[in-house]
Tab-separated table of C-alpha atoms in Angstrom:
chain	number	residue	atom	x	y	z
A	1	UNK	CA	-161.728	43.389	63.559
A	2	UNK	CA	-162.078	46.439	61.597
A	3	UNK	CA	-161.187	48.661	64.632
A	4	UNK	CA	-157.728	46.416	65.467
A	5	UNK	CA	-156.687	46.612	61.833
A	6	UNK	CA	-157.350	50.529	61.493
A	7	UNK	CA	-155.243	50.775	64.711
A	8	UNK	CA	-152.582	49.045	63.575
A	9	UNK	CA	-152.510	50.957	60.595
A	10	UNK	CA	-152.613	54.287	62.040
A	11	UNK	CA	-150.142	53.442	64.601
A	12	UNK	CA	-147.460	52.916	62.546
A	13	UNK	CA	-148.832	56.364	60.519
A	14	UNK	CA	-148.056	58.444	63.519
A	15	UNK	CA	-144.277	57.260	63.375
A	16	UNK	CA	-143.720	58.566	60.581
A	17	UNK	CA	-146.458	61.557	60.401
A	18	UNK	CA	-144.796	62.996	63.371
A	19	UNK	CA	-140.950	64.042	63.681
A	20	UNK	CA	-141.247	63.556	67.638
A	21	UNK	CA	-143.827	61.782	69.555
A	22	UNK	CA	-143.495	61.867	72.918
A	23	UNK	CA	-145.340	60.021	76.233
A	24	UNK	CA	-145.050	61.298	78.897
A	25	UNK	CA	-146.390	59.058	82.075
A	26	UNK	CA	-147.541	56.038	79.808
A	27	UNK	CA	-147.269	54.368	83.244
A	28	UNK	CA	-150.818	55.709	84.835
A	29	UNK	CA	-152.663	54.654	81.887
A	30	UNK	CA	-155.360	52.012	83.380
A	31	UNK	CA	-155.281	48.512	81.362
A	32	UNK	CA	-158.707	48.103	81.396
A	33	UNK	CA	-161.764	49.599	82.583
A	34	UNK	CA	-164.119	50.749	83.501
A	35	UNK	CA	-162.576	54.106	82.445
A	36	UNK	CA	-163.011	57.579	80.515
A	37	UNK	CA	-160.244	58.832	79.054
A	38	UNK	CA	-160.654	62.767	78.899
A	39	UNK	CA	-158.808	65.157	76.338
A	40	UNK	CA	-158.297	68.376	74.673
A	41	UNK	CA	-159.417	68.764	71.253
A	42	UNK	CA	-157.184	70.895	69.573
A	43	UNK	CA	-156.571	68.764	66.466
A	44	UNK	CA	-160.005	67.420	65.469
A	45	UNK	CA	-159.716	63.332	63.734
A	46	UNK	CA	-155.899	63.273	64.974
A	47	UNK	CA	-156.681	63.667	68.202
A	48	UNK	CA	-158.559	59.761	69.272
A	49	UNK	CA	-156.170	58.821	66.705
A	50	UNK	CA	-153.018	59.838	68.731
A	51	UNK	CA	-154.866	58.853	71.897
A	52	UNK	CA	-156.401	55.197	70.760
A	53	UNK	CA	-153.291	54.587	69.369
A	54	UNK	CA	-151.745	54.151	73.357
A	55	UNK	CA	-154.185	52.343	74.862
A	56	UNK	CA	-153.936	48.970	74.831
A	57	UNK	CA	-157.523	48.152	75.267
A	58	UNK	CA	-160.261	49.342	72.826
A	59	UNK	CA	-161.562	53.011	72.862
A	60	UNK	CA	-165.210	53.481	72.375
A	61	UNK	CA	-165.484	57.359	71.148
A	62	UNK	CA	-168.103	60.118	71.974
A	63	UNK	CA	-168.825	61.613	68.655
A	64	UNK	CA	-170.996	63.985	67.898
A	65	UNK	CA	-174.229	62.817	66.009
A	66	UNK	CA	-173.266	64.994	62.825
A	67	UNK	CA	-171.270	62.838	61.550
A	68	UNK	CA	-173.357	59.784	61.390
A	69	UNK	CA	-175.615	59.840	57.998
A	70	UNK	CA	-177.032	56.762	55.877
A	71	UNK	CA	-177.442	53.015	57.159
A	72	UNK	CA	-174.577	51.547	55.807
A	73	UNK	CA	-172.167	55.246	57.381
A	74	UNK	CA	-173.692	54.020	60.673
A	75	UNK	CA	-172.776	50.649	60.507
A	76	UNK	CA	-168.705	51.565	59.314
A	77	UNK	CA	-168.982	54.311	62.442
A	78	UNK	CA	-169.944	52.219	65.132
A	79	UNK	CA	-167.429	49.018	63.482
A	80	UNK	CA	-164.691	52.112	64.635
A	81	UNK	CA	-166.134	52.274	68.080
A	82	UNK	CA	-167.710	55.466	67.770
A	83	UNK	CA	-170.777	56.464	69.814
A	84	UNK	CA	-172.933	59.154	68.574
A	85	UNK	CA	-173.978	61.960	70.967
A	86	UNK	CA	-176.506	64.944	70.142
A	87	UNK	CA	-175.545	68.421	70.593
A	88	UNK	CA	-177.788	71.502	70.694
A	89	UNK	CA	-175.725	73.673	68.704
A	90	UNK	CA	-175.534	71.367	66.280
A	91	UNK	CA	-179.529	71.168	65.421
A	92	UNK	CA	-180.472	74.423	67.416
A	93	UNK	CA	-184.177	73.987	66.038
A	94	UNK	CA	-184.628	70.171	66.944
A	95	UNK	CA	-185.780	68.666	70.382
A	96	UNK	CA	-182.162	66.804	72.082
A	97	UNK	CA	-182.096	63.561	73.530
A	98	UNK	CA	-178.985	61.549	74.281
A	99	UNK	CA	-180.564	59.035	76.325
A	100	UNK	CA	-179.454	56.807	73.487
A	101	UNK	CA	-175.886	57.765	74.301
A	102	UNK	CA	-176.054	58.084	77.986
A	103	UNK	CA	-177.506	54.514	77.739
A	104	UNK	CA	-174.734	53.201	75.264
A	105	UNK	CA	-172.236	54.949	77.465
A	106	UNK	CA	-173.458	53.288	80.736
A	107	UNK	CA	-173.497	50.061	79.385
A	108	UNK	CA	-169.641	50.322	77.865
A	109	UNK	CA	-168.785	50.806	81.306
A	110	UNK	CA	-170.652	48.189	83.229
A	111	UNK	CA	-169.128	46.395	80.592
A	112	UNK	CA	-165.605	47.120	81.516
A	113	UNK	CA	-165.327	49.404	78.272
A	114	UNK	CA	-162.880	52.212	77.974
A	115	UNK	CA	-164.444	55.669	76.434
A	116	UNK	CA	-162.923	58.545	75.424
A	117	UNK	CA	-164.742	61.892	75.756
A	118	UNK	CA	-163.243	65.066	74.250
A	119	UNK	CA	-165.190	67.491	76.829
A	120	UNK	CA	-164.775	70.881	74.977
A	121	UNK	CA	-167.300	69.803	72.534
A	122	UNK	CA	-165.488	70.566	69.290
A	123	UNK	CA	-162.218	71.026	68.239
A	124	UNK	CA	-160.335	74.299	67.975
A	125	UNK	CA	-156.795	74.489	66.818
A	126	UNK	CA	-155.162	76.756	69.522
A	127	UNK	CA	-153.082	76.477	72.199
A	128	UNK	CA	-155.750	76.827	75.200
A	129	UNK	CA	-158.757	75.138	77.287
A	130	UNK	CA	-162.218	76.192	76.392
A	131	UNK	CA	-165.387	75.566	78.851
A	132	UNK	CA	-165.879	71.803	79.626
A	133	UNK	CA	-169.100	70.704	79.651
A	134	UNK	CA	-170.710	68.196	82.263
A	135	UNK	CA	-171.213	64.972	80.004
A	136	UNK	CA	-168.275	63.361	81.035
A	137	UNK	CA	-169.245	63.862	85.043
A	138	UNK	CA	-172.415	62.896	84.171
A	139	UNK	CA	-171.974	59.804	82.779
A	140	UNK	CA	-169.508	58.389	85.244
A	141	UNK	CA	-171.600	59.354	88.382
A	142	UNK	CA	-174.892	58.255	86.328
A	143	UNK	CA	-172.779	54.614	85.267
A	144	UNK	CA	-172.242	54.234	88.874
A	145	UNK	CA	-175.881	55.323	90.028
A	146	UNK	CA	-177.221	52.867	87.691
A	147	UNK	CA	-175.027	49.893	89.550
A	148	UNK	CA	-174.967	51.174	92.785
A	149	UNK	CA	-171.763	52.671	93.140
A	150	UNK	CA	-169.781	49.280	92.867
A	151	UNK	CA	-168.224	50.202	89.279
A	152	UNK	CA	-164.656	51.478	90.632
A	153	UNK	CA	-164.976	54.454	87.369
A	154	UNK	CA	-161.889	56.014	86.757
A	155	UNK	CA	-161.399	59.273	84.969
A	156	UNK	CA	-158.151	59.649	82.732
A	157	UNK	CA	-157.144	62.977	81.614
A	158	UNK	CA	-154.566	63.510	78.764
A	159	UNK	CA	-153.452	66.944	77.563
A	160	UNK	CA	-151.812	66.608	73.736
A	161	UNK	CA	-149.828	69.329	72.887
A	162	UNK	CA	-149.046	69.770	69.151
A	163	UNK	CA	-146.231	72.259	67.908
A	164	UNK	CA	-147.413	72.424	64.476
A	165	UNK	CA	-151.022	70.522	64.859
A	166	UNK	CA	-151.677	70.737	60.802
A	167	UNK	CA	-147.893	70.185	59.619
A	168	UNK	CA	-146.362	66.761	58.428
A	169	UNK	CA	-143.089	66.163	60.421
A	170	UNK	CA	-144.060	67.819	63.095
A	171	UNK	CA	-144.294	66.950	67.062
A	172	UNK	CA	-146.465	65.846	69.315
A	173	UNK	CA	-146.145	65.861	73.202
A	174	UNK	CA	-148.697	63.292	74.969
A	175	UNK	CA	-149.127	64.866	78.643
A	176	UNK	CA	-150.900	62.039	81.000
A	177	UNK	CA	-152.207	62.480	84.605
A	178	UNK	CA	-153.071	60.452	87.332
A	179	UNK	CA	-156.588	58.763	87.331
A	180	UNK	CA	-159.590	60.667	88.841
A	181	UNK	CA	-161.048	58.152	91.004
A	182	UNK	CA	-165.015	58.770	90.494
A	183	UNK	CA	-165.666	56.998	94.390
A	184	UNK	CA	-164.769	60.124	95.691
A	185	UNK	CA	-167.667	62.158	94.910
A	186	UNK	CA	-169.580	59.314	95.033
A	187	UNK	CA	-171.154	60.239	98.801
A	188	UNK	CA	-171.560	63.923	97.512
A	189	UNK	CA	-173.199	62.734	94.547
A	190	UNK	CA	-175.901	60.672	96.617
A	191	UNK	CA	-176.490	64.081	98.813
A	192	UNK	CA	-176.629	66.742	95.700
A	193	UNK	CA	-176.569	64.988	92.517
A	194	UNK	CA	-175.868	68.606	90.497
A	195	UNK	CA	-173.264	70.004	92.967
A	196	UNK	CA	-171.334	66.647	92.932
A	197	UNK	CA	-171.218	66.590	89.014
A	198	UNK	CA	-169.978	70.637	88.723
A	199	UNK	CA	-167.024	69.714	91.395
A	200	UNK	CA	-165.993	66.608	89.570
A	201	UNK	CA	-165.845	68.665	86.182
A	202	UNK	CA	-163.708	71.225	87.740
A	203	UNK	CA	-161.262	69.134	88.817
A	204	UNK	CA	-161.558	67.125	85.195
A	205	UNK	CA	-160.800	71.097	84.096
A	206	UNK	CA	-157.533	71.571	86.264
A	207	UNK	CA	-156.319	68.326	85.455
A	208	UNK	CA	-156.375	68.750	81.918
A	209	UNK	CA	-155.398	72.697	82.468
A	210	UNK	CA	-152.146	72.010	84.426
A	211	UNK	CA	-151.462	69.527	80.991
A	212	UNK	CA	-151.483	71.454	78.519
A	213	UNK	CA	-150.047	74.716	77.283
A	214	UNK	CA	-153.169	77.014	78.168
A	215	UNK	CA	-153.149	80.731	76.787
A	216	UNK	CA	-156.011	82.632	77.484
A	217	UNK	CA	-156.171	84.847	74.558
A	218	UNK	CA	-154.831	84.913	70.860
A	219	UNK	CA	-153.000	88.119	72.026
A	220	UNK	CA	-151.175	86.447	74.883
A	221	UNK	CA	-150.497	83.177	72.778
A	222	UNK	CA	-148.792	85.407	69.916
A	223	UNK	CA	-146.730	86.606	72.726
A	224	UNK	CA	-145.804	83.538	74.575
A	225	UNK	CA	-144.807	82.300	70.683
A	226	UNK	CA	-142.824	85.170	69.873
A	227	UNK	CA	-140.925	84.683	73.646
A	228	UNK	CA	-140.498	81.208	73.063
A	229	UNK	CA	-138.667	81.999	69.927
A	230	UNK	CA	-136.401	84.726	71.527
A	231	UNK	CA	-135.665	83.447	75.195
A	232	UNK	CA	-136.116	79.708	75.321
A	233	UNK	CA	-132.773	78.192	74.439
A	234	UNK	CA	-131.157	81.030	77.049
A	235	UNK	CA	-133.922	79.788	79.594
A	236	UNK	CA	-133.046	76.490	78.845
A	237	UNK	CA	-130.184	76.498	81.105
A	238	UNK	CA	-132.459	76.828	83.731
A	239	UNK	CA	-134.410	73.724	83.768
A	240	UNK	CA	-133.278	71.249	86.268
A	241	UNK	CA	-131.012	68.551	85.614
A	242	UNK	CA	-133.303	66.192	86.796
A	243	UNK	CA	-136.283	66.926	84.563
A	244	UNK	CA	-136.635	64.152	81.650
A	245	UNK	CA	-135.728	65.798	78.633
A	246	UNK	CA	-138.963	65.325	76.034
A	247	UNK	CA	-140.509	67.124	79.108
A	248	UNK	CA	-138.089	70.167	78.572
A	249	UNK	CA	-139.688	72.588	75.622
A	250	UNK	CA	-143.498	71.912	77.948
A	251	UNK	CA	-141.432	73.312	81.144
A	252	UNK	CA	-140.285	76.623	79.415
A	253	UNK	CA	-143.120	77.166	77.638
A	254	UNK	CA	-145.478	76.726	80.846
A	255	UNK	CA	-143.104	78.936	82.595
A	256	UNK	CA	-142.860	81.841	79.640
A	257	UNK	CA	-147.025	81.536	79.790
A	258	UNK	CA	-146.673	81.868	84.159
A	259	UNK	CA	-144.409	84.967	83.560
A	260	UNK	CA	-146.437	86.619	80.863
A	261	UNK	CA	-149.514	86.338	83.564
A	262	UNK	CA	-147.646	87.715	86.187
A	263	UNK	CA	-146.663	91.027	84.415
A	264	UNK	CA	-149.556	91.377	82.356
A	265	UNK	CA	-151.700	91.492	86.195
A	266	UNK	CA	-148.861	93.989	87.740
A	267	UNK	CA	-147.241	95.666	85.307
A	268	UNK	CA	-149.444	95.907	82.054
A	269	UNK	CA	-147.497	98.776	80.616
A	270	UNK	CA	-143.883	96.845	81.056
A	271	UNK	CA	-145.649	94.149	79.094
A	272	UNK	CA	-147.169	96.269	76.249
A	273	UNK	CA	-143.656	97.820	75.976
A	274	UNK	CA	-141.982	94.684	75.365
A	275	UNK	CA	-144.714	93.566	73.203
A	276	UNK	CA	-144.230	96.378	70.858
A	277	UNK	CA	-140.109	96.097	70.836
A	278	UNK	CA	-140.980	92.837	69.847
A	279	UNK	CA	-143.398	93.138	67.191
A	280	UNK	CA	-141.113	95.704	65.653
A	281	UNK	CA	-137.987	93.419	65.813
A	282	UNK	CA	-139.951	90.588	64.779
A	283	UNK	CA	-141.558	92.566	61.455
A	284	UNK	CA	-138.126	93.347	60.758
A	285	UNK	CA	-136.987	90.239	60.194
A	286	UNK	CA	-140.081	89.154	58.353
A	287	UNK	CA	-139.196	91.958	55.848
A	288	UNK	CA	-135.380	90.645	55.309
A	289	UNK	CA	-136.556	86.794	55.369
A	290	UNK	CA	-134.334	85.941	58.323
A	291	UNK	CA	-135.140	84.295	61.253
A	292	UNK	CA	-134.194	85.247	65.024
A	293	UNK	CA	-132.193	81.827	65.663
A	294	UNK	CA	-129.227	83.387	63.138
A	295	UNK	CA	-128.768	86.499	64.652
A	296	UNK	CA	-127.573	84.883	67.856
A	297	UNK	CA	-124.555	83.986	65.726
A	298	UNK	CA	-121.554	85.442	64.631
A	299	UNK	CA	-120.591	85.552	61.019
A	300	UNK	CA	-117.519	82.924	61.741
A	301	UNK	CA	-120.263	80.494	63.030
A	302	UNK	CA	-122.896	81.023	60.247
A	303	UNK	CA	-119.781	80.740	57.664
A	304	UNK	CA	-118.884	77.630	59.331
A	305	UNK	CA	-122.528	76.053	59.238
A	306	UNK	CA	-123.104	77.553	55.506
A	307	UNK	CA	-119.266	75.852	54.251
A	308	UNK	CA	-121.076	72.276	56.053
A	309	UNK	CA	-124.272	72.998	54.768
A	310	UNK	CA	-123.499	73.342	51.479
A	311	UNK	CA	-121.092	70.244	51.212
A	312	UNK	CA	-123.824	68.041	52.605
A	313	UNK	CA	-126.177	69.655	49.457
A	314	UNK	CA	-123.115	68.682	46.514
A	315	UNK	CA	-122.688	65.294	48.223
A	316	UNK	CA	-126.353	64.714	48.938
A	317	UNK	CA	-127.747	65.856	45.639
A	318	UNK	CA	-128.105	62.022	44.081
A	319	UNK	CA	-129.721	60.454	46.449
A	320	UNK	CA	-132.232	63.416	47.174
A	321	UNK	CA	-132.986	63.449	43.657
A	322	UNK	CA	-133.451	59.705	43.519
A	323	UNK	CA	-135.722	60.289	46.932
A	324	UNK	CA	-137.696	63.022	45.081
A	325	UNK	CA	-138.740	61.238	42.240
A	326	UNK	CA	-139.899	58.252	43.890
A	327	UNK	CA	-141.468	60.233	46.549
A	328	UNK	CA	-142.848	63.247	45.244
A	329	UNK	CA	-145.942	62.001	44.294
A	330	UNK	CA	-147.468	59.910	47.428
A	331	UNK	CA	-145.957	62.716	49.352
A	332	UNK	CA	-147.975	65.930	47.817
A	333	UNK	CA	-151.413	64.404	47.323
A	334	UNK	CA	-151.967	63.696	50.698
A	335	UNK	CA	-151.869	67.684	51.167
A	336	UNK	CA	-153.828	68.740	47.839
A	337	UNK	CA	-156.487	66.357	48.707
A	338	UNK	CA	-156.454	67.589	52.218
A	339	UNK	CA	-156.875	71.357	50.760
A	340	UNK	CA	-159.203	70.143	48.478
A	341	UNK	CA	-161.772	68.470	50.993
A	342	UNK	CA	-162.254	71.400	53.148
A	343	UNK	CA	-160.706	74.696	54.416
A	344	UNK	CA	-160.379	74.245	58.352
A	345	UNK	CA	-157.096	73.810	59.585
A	346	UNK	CA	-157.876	71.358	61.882
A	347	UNK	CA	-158.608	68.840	59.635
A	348	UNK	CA	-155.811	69.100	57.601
A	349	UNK	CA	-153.303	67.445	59.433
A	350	UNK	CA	-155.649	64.071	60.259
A	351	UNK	CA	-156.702	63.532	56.002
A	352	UNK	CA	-153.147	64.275	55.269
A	353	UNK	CA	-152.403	61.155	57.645
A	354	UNK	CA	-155.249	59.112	56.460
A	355	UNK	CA	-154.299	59.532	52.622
A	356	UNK	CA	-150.584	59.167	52.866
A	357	UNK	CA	-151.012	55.838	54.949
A	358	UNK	CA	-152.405	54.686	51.596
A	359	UNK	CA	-150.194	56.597	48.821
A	360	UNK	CA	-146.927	55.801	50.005
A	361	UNK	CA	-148.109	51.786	50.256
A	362	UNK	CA	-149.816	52.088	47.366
A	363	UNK	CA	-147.176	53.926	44.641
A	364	UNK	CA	-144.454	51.819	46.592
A	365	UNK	CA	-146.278	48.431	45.136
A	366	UNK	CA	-146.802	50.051	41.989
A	367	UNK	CA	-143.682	50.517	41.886
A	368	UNK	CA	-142.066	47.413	42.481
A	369	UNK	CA	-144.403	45.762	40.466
A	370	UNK	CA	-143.532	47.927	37.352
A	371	UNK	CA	-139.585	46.601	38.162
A	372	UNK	CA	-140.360	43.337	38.222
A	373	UNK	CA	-142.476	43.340	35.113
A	374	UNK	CA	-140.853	45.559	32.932
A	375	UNK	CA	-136.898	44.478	33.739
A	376	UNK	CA	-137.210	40.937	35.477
A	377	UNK	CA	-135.934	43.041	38.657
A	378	UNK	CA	-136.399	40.326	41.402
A	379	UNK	CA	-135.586	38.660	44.598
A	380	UNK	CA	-133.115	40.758	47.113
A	381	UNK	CA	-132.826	43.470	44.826
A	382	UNK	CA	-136.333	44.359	44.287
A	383	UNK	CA	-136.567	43.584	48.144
A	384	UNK	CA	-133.245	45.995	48.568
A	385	UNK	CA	-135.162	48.453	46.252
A	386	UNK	CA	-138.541	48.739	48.427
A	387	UNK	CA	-136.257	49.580	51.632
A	388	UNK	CA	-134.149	52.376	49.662
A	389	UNK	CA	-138.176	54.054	48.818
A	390	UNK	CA	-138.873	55.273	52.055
A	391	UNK	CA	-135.304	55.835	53.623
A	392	UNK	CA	-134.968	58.068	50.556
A	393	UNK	CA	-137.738	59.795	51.577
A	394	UNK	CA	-136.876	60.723	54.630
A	395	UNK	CA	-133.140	61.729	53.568
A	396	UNK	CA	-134.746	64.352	50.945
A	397	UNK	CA	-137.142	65.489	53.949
A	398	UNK	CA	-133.800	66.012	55.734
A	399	UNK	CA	-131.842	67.512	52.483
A	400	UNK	CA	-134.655	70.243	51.970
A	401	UNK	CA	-134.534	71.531	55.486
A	402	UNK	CA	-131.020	71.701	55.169
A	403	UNK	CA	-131.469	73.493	51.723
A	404	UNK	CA	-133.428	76.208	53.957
A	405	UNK	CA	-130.812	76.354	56.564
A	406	UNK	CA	-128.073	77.282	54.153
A	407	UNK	CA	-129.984	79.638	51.956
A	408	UNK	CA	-130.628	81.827	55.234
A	409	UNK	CA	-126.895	81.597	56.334
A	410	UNK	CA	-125.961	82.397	52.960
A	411	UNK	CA	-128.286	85.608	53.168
A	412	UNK	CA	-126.886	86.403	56.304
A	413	UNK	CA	-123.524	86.757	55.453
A	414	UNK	CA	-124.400	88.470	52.315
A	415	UNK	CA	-126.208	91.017	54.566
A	416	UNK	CA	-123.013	90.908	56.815
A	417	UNK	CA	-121.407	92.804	54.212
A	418	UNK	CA	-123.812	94.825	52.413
A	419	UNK	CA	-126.113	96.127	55.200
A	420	UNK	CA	-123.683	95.795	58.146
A	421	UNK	CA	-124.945	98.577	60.481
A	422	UNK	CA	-128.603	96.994	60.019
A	423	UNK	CA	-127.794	93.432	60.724
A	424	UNK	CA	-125.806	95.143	63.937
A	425	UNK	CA	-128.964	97.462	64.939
A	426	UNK	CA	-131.249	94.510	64.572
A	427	UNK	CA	-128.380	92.364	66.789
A	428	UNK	CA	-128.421	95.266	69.467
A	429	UNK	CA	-132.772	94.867	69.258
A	430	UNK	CA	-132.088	91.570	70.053
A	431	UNK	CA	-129.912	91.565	72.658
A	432	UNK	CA	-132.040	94.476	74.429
A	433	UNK	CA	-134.875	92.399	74.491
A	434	UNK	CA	-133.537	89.741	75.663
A	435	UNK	CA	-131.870	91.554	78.297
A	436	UNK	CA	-135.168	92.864	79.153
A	437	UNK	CA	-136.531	89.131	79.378
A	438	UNK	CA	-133.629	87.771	81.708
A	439	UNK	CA	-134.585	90.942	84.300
A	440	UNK	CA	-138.065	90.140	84.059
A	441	UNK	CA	-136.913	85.947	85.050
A	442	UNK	CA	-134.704	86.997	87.597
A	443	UNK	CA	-137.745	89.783	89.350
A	444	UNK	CA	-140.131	87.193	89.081
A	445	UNK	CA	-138.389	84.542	90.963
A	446	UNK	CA	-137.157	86.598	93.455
A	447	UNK	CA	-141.022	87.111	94.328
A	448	UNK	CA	-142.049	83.492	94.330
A	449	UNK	CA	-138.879	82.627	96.713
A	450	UNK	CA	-140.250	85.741	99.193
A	451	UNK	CA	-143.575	84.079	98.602
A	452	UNK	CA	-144.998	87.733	97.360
């Protein structure tokens, strides 16, 4: 009861946590199980959140044992489905046994249970795979052993891909794959129990891999970022016209990461050229607070954009002022408290989502409540007033990034006529780099049509 309620609760918290959220292949996700559902873990709590939240079924989660404490913790933990597992480097000086869990996880699944398994371990927030360990492999060839093979264990991997994991209003692409059918390495398993398990966690690796955007280093991910923000809308044009569209930005961004490899293996020194004409653009604008997406317009454009800007902000002004005082407050405690509880990054983004699901409900009612006590405020305008609370919310979210816009257009142009020949130099950097880029596209395709 207490899992379906949280679920429900959460599920309508991603709506409006995330700008985008985006499925892709909801189709292949099994209806019931047995099954393992395998993931990424780039985003700590959000991440079973995000996934539990698309399964129709209940999720039973592998948690590390950590997090488990008095009797009464225990209890709430395993209400939520969560079952604990023990981890060497988490009590390097005590003996390990997750028989316990092994056991638990064997029965979930002669049980028809679903589980989901985040196989890295723990959770770091970049943009790449780290090693997987065996458990998952392990307990889907040991759930079959222990019913002799007659299960039907299906593996589901799902790479999430976060473009700002620890920012409100940001996005979230969901990348699912086809099922792993365990039966396969069933008759291996029976010949060379240890052999069988390392082959089905490598493929449980390149499934999740070819899911996800995977940089190897922190070096190459800065790269692929600052690429992304240069090149992508001109690559854009590029991606075939049948592709879906929420599958667009993954495309580019895979294919940026592909070319990046490519060069970096045959023609290092190209690469570290680029990377420092780059950096050095890049720095630049950091120093004038401008960003690259401006300087691919001309001054009629931005004066254009800055005139609509700016008549949005006079006509807006009322209701984003009417949206900011009734939304200020449920809106910034969810991030103090988040800053307040701890200082990783990862788990910033899942307490902001777990506090706000309660502020906004909460100072909402409040609200209302004070109406209808303090000015007999009732009926189908108090109900009229609830609905304007969070639709004003969401117009001053809207107002203050268009605030942003227009202050940077507005510095532009200013910059247009006081620093001209800068704003031009830093327009030629551009354009050379780019230029650079579109040589680079065109020299790399040209070797995967020869086949080189």
């Amino acid at each position: 009861m207490l899992y379906a309620i949280l679920k429900f609760i959460y599920r309508v918290g991603l709506q409006v946590f995330f700008r985008k959220f985006e499925v892709r292949n909801r189709h292949l996700i099994p209806a019931q199980g047995p099954l393992l559902v395998v993931s990424n873990h780039p985003n700590t709590f959000m991440d079973p959140i995000v996934i539990a939240s698309l399964l129709r079924q209940p999720v039973y989660f592998i948690a590390k044992g950590t997090v488990f404490g008095s009797g009464f913790q225990n209890w709430m933990l395993r209400q939520m489905h969560l079952i604990p597992i023990h981890r060497r480097e988490d009590n390097p000086d005590q003996p390990i046994s997750n028989e316990e869990a092994f056991s638990a996880s064997f029965r979930a699944l002669r049980d028809g249970q679903t589980l989901l398994i985040f196989p890295e371990g723990n959770s770091f927030n970049q943009r790449r795979l780290r090693k997987i360990k065996t458990g998952t492999a392990r307990i889907a060839l040991g759930a079959e052993a222990e019913n002799n093979y007659t299960l039907g264990v299906k593996i589901l991997p799902i790479g999430l891909n976060y473009s700002a994991p620890t920012r409100f209003r940001s996005n979230v692409f969901v990348n699912i794959g086809e099922p792993i059918e365990v039966a396969d390495y069933l008759e291996a398993y029976v010949q060379d129990k240890k052999a069988a398990t390392v082959a089905l966690t490598d493929e449980i690796r390149n499934c999740l891999e070819s899911r996800i955007i995977h940089t190897p280093t922190d070096e190459e991910d800065t790269l692929a970022r600052q690429v992304e923000t240069l090149y992508k809308k001109r690559l854009a044009a590029t991606i075939p016209a049948t592709a879906p569209p929420h599958i667009h930005d993954f495309i580019l961004t895979k294919a940026i990461i592909r070319g990046i490899n490519h060069f970096s293996q045959v023609a290092p020194e190209r690469v570290n050229a680029i990377k420092k004409e780059i950096n050095h653009y890049t720095l630049q604008l950091k120093r004038l607070r401008l960003h690259d997406a401006l300087l691919g317009k001309g001054p009629t454009t931005i004066l254009r954009k800055s005139a609509i800007g700016l008549f949005f902000l006079l006509l807006g002004l009322p209701i984003y002022l009417y949206g900011l005082l009734h939304n200020y407050l449920p809106y910034i405690i969810p991030s103090r408290v988040a800053r307040a509880v701890t200082k990783e990054e990862e788990w910033y983004a899942p307490i902001m989502l777990t506090v706000g699901i309660f502020t906004f409900p909460l100072f909402y009612w409040l609200e209302v409540w004070l109406l209808s006590q303090w000015i007999d405020m009732e009926g189908l305008i108090l109900v009229l007033h609830l609905i304007t609370l969070p639709l004003s919310g969401f117009f001053t979210l809207g107002y203050w990034d268009t605030l942003l816009h227009t202050q940077a257009h507005w510095l532009l142009l200013r910059m247009f006529f006081q620093r001209r020949r800068l704003i031009e130099q830093l327009q030629k950097e551009r354009e050379h780099i780019i230029a650079q880029l579109e040589q680079a596209r065109v020299e790399y395709l040209a070797l995967q049509n020869t086949g080189s």
